[in-house]
Amino acid sequence: MPIDGLAIYKLINEARERVLNKSIKNIYQPVEDQLLIQTSGDFLLFSIQNPSYLLVLEKKPDIPENPYNFSMFLRKRIKGGKILSVEQLGTDRIGYMEVQGYDEIGDLKKYRLYFELMGRNSNIILVNEDNIIQEAMKRSTAETRLLVHGIKYIPFFDDSKVNIMSGSKTSEEDVLDIKASVNLQGFCKTSLGALKFYNTLQELREEIASPYLYVYTDEKGNRDISALKPNGSDIKKLTPSVAIIDVFEFKADRSRFLAMRKELLKKLEREVDKDEKIKDNLQKDISEQSKIPELSKKAELLQSFVYKVNKGDESILTQDWVTGEDILIKLDPIKTPSQNLQEYFRKLKKIKNRVAYALEKIVHIEKELEYYYQLMAMLDEAEDIQTLEEIKVEMIQQGLVDAKNKTIKKSEKKNPYRKFNYKGFDILVGKNNMQNDEITKNARADDIWLHTRGIPGSHVIIKCAGKEVPYDVILYAATVAAKYSRAKFSSNVGVDYTKKSNVYKPKGSKPGMVLYENYSTVFVTPVF
């Protein structure tokens, strides 16, 4: 998030308009790395945690009951003081507030509260009229830079770089030199890249002086800010503080989104691993089905020739009455002939029962796994927190996630389906299993229903509106179905399609799970 000197320039201008000539009513530290100054109508927040910034708030954030030492110190020095100015050093990420007030004996005092908003090197320092440090939020005793009480303050400021807002390089002919320069004060990499969008120096200066920051989405899908025209999508212009808050809220929602999706996926993966192990064991039991014919034959032959067996015999050689083949039947010498016969029938029954149970159980397990993989596909394709919340509600209802409360709250805001239009035909795509069921249930009988063949993914509906759907529209909808499936990175993906009247939901089936018939299949490559 490039909060560079140009963004700070706009933030300081906004702060100046809001707090200039106002008195400081109180000073807080919401957390150790933040300072909050309350005036008569606004709150000025400084953060020295990377990325460092300042912004104006209309409402007071949550404040801990026990104040930090730095805020207590500032209260004794500048609380009640009048803010005379809010300035920036050039267009760098450093500035100060000049505050005038009276000390305990009534003498007029002036202080400067410097804020260095330089990432991990950020700091806030109070100095007196003689530029002597009174206190720093982060004290430093390093030889390279001493920041302790009684030391003269030297700003962490490089004035060798070009300040584009100063009187230097004023001619329009110099704009090309500026665009080619990397020695510009306050420009981050993003701002340097945006210089190409400006034709004159005046145009560039007017942009920097404008009271707005750009909020945009970069090529990786991240929300960010820029003082200059960005190269991205979903671009909007907001006042500086609102822009910063917008990006932070997006990042907070994104972090929550990623954490929730990770948690839900982890729970599903645990269930899948468990079921896959059960399935492997069931398949091993089913494979014993091949032993039944031989074991059954030996049991029947032994039953016919048991009169020839004596206790102590280790085997008996018999002949298959169908093939005439000699068959050797092994025996337990310590058991009687009758006990050996019973043991063969017991083994036969045990295997038959195990196979029968496995054949019945594996159908349930495979359906359960199909549902889990379908849920995983929906989590993979989820793009917003509301979709995840709906998937979580479904998982709670299916007993996959423990509900913290007995009642499950439904979102008041309607979560819209994904919707596309191609050649006049609306194409609906479910974001989760609840939506999959909903769009399929609400579709007309002659609407076209699509789904990746044998691969978890979203239900897709082409709304016919009583018209014949051209084949190229079906192909397009199939590419959309492939995109919103677990085959999105594959090629030549099979997508089944049929009229909605051929799609039905078996009684008791899980959300998003349907059966269909009388379908056709096309093979497509997902679109992006």
PDB file of C-alpha atoms in Angstrom, residues 449-455 458 460 474-483 485 487 492-498 516 519-526:
ATOM      1  CA  TRP A 449     -29.238 -26.260 -17.222  1.00  0.00           C
ATOM      2  CA  LEU A 450     -25.456 -26.878 -17.430  1.00  0.00           C
ATOM      3  CA  HIS A 451     -22.858 -28.515 -15.187  1.00  0.00           C
ATOM      4  CA  THR A 452     -19.329 -29.824 -15.609  1.00  0.00           C
ATOM      5  CA  ARG A 453     -19.444 -33.561 -16.221  1.00  0.00           C
ATOM      6  CA  GLY A 454     -18.332 -35.535 -13.174  1.00  0.00           C
ATOM      7  CA  ILE A 455     -16.546 -32.476 -11.771  1.00  0.00           C
ATOM      8  CA  SER A 458     -21.620 -24.315 -10.022  1.00  0.00           C
ATOM      9  CA  VAL A 460     -25.515 -22.676 -14.637  1.00  0.00           C
ATOM     10  CA  ILE A 474     -24.740 -22.935 -25.099  1.00  0.00           C
ATOM     11  CA  LEU A 475     -21.002 -23.090 -25.853  1.00  0.00           C
ATOM     12  CA  TYR A 476     -20.421 -19.753 -24.108  1.00  0.00           C
ATOM     13  CA  ALA A 477     -22.444 -20.826 -21.062  1.00  0.00           C
ATOM     14  CA  ALA A 478     -20.447 -24.083 -20.996  1.00  0.00           C
ATOM     15  CA  THR A 479     -17.174 -22.134 -20.812  1.00  0.00           C
ATOM     16  CA  VAL A 480     -18.633 -20.180 -17.889  1.00  0.00           C
ATOM     17  CA  ALA A 481     -19.637 -23.454 -16.185  1.00  0.00           C
ATOM     18  CA  ALA A 482     -16.097 -24.760 -16.701  1.00  0.00           C
ATOM     19  CA  LYS A 483     -14.622 -21.558 -15.261  1.00  0.00           C
ATOM     20  CA  SER A 485     -15.699 -25.450 -11.398  1.00  0.00           C
ATOM     21  CA  ALA A 487     -11.670 -27.834 -13.823  1.00  0.00           C
ATOM     22  CA  ASN A 492     -11.215 -29.759 -23.107  1.00  0.00           C
ATOM     23  CA  VAL A 493     -13.595 -29.855 -20.127  1.00  0.00           C
ATOM     24  CA  GLY A 494     -16.800 -31.843 -20.556  1.00  0.00           C
ATOM     25  CA  VAL A 495     -19.958 -29.869 -19.735  1.00  0.00           C
ATOM     26  CA  ASP A 496     -23.375 -31.558 -19.739  1.00  0.00           C
ATOM     27  CA  TYR A 497     -26.470 -29.581 -20.671  1.00  0.00           C
ATOM     28  CA  THR A 498     -30.163 -30.345 -20.772  1.00  0.00           C
ATOM     29  CA  TYR A 516     -30.347 -35.370 -14.633  1.00  0.00           C
ATOM     30  CA  TYR A 519     -28.479 -34.607 -21.730  1.00  0.00           C
ATOM     31  CA  SER A 520     -25.826 -33.695 -24.291  1.00  0.00           C
ATOM     32  CA  THR A 521     -22.146 -32.942 -23.688  1.00  0.00           C
ATOM     33  CA  VAL A 522     -19.845 -30.288 -25.128  1.00  0.00           C
ATOM     34  CA  PHE A 523     -16.108 -29.942 -24.556  1.00  0.00           C
ATOM     35  CA  VAL A 524     -14.757 -26.448 -23.893  1.00  0.00           C
ATOM     36  CA  THR A 525     -11.857 -24.504 -22.396  1.00  0.00           C
ATOM     37  CA  PRO A 526     -12.740 -22.209 -19.455  1.00  0.00           C
TER      38      PRO A 526
END
